[in-house]
JSON list of C-alpha atoms in Angstrom, two decimals:
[
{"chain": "A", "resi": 141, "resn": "UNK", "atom": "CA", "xyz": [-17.58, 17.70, 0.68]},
{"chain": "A", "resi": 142, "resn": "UNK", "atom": "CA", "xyz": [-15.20, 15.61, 2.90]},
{"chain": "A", "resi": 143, "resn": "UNK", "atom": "CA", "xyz": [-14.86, 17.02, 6.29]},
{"chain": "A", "resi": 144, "resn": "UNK", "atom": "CA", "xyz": [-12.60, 15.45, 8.98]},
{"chain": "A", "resi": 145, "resn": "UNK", "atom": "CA", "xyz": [-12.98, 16.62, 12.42]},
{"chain": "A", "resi": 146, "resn": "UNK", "atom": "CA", "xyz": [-10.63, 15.87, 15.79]},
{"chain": "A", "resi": 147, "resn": "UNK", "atom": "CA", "xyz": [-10.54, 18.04, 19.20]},
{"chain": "A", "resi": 148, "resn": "UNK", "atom": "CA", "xyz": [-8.17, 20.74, 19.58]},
{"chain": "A", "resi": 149, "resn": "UNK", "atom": "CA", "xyz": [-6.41, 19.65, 22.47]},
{"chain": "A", "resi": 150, "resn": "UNK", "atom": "CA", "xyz": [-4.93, 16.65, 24.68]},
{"chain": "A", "resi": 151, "resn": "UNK", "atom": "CA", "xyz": [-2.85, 16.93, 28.03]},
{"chain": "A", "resi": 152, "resn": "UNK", "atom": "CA", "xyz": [-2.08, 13.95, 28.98]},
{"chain": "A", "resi": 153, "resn": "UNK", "atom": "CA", "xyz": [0.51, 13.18, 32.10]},
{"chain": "A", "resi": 154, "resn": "UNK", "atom": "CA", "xyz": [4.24, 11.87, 30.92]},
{"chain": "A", "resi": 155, "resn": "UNK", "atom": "CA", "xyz": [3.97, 8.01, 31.36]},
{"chain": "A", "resi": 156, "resn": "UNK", "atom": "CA", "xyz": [0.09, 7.89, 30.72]},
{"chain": "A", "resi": 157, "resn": "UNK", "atom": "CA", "xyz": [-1.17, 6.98, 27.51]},
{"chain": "A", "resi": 158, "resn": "UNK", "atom": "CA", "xyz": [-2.30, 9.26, 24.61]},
{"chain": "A", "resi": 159, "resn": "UNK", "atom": "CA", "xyz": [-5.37, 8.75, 23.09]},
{"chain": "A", "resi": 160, "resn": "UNK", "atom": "CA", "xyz": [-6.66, 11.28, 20.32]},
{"chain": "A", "resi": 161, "resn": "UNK", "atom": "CA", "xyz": [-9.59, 10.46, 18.04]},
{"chain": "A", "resi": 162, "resn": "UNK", "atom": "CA", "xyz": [-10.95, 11.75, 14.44]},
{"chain": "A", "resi": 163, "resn": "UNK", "atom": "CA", "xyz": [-14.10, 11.58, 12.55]},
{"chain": "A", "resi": 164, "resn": "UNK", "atom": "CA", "xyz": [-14.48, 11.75, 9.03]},
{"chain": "A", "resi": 165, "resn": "UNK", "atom": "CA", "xyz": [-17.05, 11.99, 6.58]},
{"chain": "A", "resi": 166, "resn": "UNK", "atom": "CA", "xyz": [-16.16, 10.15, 3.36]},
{"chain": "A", "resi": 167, "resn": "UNK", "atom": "CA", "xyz": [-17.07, 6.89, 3.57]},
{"chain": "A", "resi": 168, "resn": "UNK", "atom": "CA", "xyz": [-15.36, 5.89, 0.41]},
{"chain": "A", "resi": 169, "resn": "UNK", "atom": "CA", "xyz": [-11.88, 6.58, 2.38]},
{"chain": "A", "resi": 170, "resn": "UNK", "atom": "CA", "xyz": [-9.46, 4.55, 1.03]},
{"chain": "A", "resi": 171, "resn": "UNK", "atom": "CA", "xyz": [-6.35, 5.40, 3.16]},
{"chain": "A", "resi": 172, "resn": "UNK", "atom": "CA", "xyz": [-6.25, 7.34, 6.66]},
{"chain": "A", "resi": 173, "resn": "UNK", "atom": "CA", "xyz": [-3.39, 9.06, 8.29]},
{"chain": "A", "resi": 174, "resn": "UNK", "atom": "CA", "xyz": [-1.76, 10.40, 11.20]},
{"chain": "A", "resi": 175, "resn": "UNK", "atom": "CA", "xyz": [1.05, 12.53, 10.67]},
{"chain": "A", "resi": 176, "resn": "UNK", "atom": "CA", "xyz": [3.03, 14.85, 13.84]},
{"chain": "A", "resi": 177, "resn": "UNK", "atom": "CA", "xyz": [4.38, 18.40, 13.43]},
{"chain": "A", "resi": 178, "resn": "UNK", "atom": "CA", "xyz": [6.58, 19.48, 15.91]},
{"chain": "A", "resi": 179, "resn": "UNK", "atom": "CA", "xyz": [7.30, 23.08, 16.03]},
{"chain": "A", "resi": 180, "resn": "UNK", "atom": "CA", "xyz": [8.65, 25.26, 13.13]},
{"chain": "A", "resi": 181, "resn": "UNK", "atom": "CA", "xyz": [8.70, 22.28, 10.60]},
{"chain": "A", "resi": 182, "resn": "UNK", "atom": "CA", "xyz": [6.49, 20.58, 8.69]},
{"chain": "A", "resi": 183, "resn": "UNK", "atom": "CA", "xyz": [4.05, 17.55, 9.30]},
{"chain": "A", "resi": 184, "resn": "UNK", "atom": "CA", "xyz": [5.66, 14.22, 8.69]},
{"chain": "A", "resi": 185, "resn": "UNK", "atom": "CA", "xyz": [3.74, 11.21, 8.83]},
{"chain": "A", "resi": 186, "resn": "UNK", "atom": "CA", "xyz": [3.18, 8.84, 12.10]},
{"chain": "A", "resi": 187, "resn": "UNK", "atom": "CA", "xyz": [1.28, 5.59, 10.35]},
{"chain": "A", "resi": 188, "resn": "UNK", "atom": "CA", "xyz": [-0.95, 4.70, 8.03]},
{"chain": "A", "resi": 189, "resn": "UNK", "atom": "CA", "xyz": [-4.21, 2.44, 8.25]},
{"chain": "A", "resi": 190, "resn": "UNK", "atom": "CA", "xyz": [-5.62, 1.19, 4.98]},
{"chain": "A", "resi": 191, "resn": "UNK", "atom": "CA", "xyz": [-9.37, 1.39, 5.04]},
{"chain": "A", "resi": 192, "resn": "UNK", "atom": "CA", "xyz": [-10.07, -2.29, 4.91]},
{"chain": "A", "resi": 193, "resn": "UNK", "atom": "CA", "xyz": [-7.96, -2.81, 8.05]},
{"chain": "A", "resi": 194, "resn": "UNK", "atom": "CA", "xyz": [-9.50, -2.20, 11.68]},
{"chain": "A", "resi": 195, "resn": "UNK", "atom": "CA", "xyz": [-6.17, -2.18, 13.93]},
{"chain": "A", "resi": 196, "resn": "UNK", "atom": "CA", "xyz": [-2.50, -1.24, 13.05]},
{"chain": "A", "resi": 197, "resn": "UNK", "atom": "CA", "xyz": [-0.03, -1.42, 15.94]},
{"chain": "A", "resi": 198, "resn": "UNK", "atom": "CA", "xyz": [3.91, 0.05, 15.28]},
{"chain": "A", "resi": 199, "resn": "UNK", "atom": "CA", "xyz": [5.95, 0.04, 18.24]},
{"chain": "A", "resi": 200, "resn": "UNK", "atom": "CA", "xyz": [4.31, 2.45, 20.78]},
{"chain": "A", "resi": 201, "resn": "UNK", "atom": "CA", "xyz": [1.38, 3.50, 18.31]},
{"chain": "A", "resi": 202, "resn": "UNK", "atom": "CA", "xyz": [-1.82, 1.85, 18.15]},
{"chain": "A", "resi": 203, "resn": "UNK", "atom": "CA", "xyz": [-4.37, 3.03, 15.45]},
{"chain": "A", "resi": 204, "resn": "UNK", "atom": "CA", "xyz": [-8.09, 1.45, 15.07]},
{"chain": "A", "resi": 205, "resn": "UNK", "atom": "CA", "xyz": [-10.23, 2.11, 12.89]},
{"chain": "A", "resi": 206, "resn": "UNK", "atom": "CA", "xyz": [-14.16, 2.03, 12.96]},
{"chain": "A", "resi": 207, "resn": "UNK", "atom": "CA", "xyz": [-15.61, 2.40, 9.49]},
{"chain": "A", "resi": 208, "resn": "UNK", "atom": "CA", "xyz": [-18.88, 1.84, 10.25]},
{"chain": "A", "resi": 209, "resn": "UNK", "atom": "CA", "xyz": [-18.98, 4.74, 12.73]},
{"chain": "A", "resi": 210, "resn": "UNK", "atom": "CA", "xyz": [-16.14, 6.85, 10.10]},
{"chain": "A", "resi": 211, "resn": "UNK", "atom": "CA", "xyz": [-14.44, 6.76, 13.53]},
{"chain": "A", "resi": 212, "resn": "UNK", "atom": "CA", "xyz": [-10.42, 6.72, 13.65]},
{"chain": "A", "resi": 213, "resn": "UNK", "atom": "CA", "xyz": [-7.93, 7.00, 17.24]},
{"chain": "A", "resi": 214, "resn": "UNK", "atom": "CA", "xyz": [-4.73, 7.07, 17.24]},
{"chain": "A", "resi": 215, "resn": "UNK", "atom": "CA", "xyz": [-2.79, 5.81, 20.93]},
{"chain": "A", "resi": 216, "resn": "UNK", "atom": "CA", "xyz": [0.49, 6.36, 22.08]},
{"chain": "A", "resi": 217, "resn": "UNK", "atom": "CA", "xyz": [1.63, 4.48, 25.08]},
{"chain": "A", "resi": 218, "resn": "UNK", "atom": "CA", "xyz": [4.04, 5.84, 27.27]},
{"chain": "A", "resi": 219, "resn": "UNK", "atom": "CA", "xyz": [3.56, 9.07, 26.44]},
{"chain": "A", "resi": 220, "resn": "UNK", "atom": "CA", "xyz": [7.11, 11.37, 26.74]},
{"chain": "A", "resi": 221, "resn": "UNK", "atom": "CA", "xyz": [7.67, 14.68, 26.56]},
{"chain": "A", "resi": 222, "resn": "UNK", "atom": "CA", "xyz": [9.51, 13.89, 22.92]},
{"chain": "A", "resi": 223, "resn": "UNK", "atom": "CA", "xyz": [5.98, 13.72, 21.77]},
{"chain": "A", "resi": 224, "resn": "UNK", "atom": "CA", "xyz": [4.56, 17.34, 22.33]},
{"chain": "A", "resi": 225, "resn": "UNK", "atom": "CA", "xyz": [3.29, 18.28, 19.20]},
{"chain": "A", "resi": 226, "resn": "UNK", "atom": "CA", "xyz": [0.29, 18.34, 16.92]},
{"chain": "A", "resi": 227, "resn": "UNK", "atom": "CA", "xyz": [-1.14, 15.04, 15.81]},
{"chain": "A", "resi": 228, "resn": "UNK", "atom": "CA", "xyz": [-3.27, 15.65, 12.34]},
{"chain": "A", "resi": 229, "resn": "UNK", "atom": "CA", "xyz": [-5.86, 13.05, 11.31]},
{"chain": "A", "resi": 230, "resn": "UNK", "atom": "CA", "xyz": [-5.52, 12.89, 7.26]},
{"chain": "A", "resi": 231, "resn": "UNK", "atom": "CA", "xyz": [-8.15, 10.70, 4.65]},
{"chain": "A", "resi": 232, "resn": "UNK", "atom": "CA", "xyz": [-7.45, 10.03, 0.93]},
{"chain": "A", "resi": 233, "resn": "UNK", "atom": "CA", "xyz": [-10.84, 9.21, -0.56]},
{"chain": "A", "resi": 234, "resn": "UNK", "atom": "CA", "xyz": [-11.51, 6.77, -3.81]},
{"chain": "A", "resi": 235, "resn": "UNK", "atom": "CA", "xyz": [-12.82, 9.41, -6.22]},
{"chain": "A", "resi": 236, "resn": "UNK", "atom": "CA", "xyz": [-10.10, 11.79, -6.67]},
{"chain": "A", "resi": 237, "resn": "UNK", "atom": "CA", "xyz": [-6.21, 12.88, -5.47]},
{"chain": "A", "resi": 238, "resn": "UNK", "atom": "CA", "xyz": [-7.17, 15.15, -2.77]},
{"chain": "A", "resi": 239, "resn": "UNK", "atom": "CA", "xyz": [-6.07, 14.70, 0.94]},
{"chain": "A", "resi": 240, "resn": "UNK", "atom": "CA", "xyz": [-8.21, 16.16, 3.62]},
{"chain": "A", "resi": 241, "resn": "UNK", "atom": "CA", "xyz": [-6.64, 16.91, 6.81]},
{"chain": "A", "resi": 242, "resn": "UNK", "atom": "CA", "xyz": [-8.39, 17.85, 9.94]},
{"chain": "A", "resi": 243, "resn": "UNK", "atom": "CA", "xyz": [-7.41, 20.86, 12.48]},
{"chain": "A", "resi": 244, "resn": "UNK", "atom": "CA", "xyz": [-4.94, 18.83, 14.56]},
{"chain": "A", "resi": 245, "resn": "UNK", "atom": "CA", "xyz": [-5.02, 18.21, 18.12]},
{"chain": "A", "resi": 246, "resn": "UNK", "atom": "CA", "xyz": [-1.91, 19.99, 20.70]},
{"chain": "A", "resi": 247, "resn": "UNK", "atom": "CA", "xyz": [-0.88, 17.18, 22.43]},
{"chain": "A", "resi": 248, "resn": "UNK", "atom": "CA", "xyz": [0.54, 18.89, 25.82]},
{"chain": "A", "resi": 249, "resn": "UNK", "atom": "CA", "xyz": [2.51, 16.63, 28.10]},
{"chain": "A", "resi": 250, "resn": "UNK", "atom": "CA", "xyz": [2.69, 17.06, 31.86]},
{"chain": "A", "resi": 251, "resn": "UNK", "atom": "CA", "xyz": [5.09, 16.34, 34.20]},
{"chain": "B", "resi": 14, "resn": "UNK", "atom": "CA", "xyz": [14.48, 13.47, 3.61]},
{"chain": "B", "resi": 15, "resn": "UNK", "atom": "CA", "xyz": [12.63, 14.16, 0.22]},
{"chain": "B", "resi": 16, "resn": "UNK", "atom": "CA", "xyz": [13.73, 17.09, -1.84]},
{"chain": "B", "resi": 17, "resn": "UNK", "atom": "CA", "xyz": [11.64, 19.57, -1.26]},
{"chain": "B", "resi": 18, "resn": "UNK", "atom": "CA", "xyz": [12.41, 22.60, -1.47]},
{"chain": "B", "resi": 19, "resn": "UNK", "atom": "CA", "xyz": [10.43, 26.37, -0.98]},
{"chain": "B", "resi": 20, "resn": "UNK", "atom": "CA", "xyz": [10.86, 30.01, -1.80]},
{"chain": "B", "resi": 21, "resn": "UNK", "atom": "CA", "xyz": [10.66, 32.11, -0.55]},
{"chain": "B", "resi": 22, "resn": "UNK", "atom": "CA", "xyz": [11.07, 30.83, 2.80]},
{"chain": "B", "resi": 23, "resn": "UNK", "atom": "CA", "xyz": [9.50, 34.22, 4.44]},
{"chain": "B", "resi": 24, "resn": "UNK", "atom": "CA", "xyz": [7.78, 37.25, 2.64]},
{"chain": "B", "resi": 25, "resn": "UNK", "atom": "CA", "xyz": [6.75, 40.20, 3.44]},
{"chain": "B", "resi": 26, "resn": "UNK", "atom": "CA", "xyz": [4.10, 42.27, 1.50]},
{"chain": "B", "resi": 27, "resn": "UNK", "atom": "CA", "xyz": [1.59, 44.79, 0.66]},
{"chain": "B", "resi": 28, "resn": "UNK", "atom": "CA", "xyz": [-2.28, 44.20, 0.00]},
{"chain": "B", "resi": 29, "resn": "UNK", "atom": "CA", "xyz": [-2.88, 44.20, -3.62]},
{"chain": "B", "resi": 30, "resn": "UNK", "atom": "CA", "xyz": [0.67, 43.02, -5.04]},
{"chain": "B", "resi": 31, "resn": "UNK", "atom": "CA", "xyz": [1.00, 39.73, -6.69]},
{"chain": "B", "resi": 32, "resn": "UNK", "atom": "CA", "xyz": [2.89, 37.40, -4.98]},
{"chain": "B", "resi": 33, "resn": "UNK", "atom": "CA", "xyz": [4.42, 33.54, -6.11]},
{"chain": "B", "resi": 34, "resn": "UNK", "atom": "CA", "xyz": [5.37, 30.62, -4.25]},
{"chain": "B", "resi": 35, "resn": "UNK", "atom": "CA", "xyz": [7.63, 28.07, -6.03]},
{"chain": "B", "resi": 36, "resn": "UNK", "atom": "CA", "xyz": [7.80, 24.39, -5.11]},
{"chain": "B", "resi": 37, "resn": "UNK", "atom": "CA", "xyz": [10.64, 22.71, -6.27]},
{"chain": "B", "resi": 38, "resn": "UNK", "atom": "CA", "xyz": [11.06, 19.13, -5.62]},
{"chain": "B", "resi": 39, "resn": "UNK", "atom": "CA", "xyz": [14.01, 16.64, -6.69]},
{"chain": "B", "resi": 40, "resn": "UNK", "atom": "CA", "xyz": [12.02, 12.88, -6.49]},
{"chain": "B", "resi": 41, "resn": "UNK", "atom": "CA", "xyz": [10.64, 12.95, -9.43]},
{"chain": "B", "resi": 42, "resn": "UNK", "atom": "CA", "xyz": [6.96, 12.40, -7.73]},
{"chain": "B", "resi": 43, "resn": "UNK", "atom": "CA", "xyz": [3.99, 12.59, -9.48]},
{"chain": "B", "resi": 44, "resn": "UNK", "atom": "CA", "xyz": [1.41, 14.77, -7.27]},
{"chain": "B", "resi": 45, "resn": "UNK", "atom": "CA", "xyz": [2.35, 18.28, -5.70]},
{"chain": "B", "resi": 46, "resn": "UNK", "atom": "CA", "xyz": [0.25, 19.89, -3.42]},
{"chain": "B", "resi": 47, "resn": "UNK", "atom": "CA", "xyz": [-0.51, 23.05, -1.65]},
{"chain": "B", "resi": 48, "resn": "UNK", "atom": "CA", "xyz": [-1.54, 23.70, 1.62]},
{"chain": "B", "resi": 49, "resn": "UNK", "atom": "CA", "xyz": [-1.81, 26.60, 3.86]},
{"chain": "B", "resi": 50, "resn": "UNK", "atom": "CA", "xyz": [-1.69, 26.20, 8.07]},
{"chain": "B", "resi": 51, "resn": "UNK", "atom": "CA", "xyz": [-3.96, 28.75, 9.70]},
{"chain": "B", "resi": 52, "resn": "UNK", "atom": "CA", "xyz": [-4.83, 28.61, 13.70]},
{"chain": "B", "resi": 53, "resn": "UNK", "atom": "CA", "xyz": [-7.72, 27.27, 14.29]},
{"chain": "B", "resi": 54, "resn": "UNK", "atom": "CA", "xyz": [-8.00, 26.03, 10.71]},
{"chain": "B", "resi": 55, "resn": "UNK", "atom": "CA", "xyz": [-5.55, 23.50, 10.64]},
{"chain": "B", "resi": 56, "resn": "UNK", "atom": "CA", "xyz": [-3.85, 22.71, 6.90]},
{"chain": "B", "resi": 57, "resn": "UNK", "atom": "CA", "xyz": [-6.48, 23.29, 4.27]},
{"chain": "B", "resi": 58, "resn": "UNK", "atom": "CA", "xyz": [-5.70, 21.85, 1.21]},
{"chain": "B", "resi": 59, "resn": "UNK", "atom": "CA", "xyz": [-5.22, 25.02, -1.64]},
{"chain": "B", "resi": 60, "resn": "UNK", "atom": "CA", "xyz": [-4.76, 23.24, -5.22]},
{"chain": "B", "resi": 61, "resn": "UNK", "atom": "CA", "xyz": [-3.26, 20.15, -5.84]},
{"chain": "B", "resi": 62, "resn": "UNK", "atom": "CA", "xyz": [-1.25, 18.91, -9.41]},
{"chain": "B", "resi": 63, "resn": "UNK", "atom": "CA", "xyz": [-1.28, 15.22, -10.81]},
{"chain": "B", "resi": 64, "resn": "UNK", "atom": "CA", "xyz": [0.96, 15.83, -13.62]},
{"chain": "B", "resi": 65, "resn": "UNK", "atom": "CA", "xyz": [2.42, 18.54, -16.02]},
{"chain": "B", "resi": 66, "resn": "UNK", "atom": "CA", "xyz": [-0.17, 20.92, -16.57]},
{"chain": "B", "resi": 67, "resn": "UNK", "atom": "CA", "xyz": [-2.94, 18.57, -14.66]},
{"chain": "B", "resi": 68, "resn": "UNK", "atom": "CA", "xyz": [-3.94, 20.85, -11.61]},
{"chain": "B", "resi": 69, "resn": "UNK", "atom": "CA", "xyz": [-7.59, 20.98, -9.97]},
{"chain": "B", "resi": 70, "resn": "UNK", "atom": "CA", "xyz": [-8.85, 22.54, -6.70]},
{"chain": "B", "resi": 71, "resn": "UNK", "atom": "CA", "xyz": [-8.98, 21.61, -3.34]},
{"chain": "B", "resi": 72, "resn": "UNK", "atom": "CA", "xyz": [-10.66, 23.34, -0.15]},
{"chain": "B", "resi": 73, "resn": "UNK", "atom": "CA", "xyz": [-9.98, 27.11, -0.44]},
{"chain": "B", "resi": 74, "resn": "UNK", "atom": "CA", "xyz": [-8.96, 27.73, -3.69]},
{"chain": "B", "resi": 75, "resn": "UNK", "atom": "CA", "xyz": [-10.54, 31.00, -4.54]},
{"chain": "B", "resi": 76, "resn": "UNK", "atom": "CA", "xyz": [-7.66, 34.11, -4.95]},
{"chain": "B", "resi": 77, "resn": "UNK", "atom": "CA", "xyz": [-5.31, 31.37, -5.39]},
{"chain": "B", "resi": 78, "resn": "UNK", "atom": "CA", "xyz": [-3.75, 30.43, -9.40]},
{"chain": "B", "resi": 79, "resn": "UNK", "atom": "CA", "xyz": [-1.02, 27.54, -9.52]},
{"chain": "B", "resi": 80, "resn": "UNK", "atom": "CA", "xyz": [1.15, 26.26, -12.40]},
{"chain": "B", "resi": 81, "resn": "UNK", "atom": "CA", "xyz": [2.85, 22.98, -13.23]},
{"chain": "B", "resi": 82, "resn": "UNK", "atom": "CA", "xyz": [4.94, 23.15, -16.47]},
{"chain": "B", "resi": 83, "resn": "UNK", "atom": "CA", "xyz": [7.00, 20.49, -15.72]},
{"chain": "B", "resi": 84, "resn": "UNK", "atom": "CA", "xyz": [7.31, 17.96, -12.93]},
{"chain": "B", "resi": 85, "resn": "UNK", "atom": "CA", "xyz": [9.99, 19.05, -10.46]},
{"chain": "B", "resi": 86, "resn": "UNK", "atom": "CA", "xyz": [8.24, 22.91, -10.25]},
{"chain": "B", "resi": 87, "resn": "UNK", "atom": "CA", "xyz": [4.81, 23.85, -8.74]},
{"chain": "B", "resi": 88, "resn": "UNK", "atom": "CA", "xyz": [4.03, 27.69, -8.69]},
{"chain": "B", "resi": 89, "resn": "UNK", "atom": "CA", "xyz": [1.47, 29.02, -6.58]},
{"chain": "B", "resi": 90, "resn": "UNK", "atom": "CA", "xyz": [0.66, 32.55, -6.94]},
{"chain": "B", "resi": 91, "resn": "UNK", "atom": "CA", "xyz": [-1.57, 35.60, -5.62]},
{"chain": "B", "resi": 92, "resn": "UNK", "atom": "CA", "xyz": [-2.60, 37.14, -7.94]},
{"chain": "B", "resi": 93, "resn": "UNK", "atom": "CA", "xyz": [-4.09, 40.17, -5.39]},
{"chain": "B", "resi": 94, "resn": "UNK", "atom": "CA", "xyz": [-2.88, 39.21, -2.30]},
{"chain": "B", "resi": 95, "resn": "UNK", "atom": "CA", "xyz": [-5.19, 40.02, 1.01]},
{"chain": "B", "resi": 96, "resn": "UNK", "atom": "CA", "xyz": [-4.55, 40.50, 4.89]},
{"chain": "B", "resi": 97, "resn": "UNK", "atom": "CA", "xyz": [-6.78, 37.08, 5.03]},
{"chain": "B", "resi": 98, "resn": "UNK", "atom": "CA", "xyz": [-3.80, 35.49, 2.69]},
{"chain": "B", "resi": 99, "resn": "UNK", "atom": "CA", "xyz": [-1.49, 36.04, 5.54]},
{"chain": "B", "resi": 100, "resn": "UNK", "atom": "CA", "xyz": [-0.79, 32.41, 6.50]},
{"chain": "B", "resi": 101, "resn": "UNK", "atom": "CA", "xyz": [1.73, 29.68, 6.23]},
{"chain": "B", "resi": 102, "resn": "UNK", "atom": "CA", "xyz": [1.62, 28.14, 2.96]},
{"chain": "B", "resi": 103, "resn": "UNK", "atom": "CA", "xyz": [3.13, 24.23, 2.58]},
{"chain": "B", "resi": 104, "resn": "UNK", "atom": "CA", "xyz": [3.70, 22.17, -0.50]},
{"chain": "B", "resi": 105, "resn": "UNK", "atom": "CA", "xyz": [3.67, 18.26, -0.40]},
{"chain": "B", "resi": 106, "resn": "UNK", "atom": "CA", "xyz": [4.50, 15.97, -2.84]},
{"chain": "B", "resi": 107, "resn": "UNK", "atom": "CA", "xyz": [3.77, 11.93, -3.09]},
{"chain": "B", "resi": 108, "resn": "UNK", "atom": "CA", "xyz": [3.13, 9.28, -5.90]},
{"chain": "B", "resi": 109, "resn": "UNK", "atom": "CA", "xyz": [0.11, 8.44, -4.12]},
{"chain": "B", "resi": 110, "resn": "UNK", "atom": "CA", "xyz": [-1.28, 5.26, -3.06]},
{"chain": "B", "resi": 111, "resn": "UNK", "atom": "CA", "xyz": [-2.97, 2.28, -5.83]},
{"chain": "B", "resi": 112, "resn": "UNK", "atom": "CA", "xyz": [-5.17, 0.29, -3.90]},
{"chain": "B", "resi": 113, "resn": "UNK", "atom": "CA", "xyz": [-3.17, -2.43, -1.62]},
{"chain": "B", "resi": 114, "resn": "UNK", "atom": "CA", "xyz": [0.23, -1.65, -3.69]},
{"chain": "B", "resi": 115, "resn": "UNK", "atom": "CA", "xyz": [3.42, -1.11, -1.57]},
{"chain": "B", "resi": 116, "resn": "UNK", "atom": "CA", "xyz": [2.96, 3.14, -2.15]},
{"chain": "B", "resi": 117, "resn": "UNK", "atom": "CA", "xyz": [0.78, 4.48, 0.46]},
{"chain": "B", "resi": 118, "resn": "UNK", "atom": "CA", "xyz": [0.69, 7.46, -0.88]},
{"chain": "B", "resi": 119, "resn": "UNK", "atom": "CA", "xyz": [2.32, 9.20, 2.02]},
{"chain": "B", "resi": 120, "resn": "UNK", "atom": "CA", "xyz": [2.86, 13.06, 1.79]},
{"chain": "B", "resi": 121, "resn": "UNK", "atom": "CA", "xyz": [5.86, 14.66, 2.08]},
{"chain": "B", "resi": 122, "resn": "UNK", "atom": "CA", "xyz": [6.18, 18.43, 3.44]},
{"chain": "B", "resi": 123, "resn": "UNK", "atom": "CA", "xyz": [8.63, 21.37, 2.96]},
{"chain": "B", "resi": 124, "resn": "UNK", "atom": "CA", "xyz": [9.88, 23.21, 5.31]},
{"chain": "B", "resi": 125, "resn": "UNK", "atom": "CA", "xyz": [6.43, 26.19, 4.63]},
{"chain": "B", "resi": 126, "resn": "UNK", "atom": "CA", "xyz": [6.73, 29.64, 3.44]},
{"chain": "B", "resi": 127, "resn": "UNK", "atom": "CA", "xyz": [5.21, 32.41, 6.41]},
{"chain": "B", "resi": 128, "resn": "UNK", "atom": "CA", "xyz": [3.54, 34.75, 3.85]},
{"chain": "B", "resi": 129, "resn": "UNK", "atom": "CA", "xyz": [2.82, 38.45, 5.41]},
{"chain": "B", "resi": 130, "resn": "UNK", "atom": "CA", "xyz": [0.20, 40.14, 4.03]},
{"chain": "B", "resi": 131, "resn": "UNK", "atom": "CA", "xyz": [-0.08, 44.22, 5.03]}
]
């Protein structure tokens, strides 16, 4: 089945920039997420990269996507402590509804 | 926001009772969804609905039953509920993406329901 996979955790100094990275299995992927949860609430989503794009930049966030390799990152430049929380990588694939989310990644700031 | 909402918000119970979650959501979207947010596990996806009465199952559907009778309500119940239920359950809705149309089928959350299972 589809499997998406990230690392648990990122500290990353305040300033610095953020990079977290996801792999994912299905290689019929049609759309790929990253979505935040801060904490107590739910997950909203960050962006969006359609699977026949390779870069998507909004404002601070950068996401590129290698679909040869299944291989998606997510940066955030200037990194402040407003964005302490837990980044989930997300896939839609072509066959059916479902939405697959990986285990998130804790994205600690430092000062 | 979307309106989404869930109850119970928090419940307490015993090993063996039936339990139900209701989803109730007021943007007329198509697809409902359950998750449930474990450590270490991330959200797992539970059962998912693409219309009335049109359900099917996701990653850890077994001990898990859900009902869609008509669109604004998704029910997900225990029918036995177990210590390894105990989690934080979260519905999403969207109207899901079409290929290169303007939807992108972004998901939208509640606010969860912290299910304790003794």
């Amino acid at each position: 089945g589809e499997d998406v996979e990230q690392s648990l955790f990122l500290s990353v100094r305040e300033g610095d920039s953020s990079v977290i990275n996801c792999t994912y299995t299905d290689s019929s992927s049609t759309y790929l997420y990253w979505y935040k949860q801060e904490p107590g609430a739910g997950l909203q989503l960050l962006t969006y990269i359609f699977s026949n794009m390779d870069m998507k930049q909004d404002q601070r966030l950068t996401v590129l996507l290698n679909k040869k390799d299944k291989h998606l990152s997510l940066r955030i430049a200037d990194t402040q402590t407003g964005d302490s929380a837990i980044y989930f990588c997300a896939e839609k694939g072509y066959r059916d509804d479902k939405i697959i989310f990986g285990k998130g990644t804790r994205l600690h700031i430092l000062p | 926001d979307a309106g989404i909402t869930q109850s119970p918000r928090h419940k307490v119970t015993e090993t063996g009772t039936p339990v139900t979650l209701r989803c109730h959501q007021t943007e007329n979207h198509r697809y409902m969804y359950w998750y449930r947010q474990d450590p270490g596990h991330g959200l797992r996806l539970i059962h998912y609905s693409y219309g009335v009465k049109d359900t099917d199952k996701g990653e850890v559907s077994d001990g898990y039953s859900v009902s869609r009778s008509k669109t604004e309500d998704f029910l997900l119940t225990l029918e036995s509920a177990t210590s390894s239920q105990t989690s934080v359950y979260f519905c999403a809705i969207s109207e899901m993406a079409s290929g290169g149309a303007a939807n992108t089928g972004e998901l939208f959350f509640g606010e969860g329901s912290r299910l304790t299972v003794l």
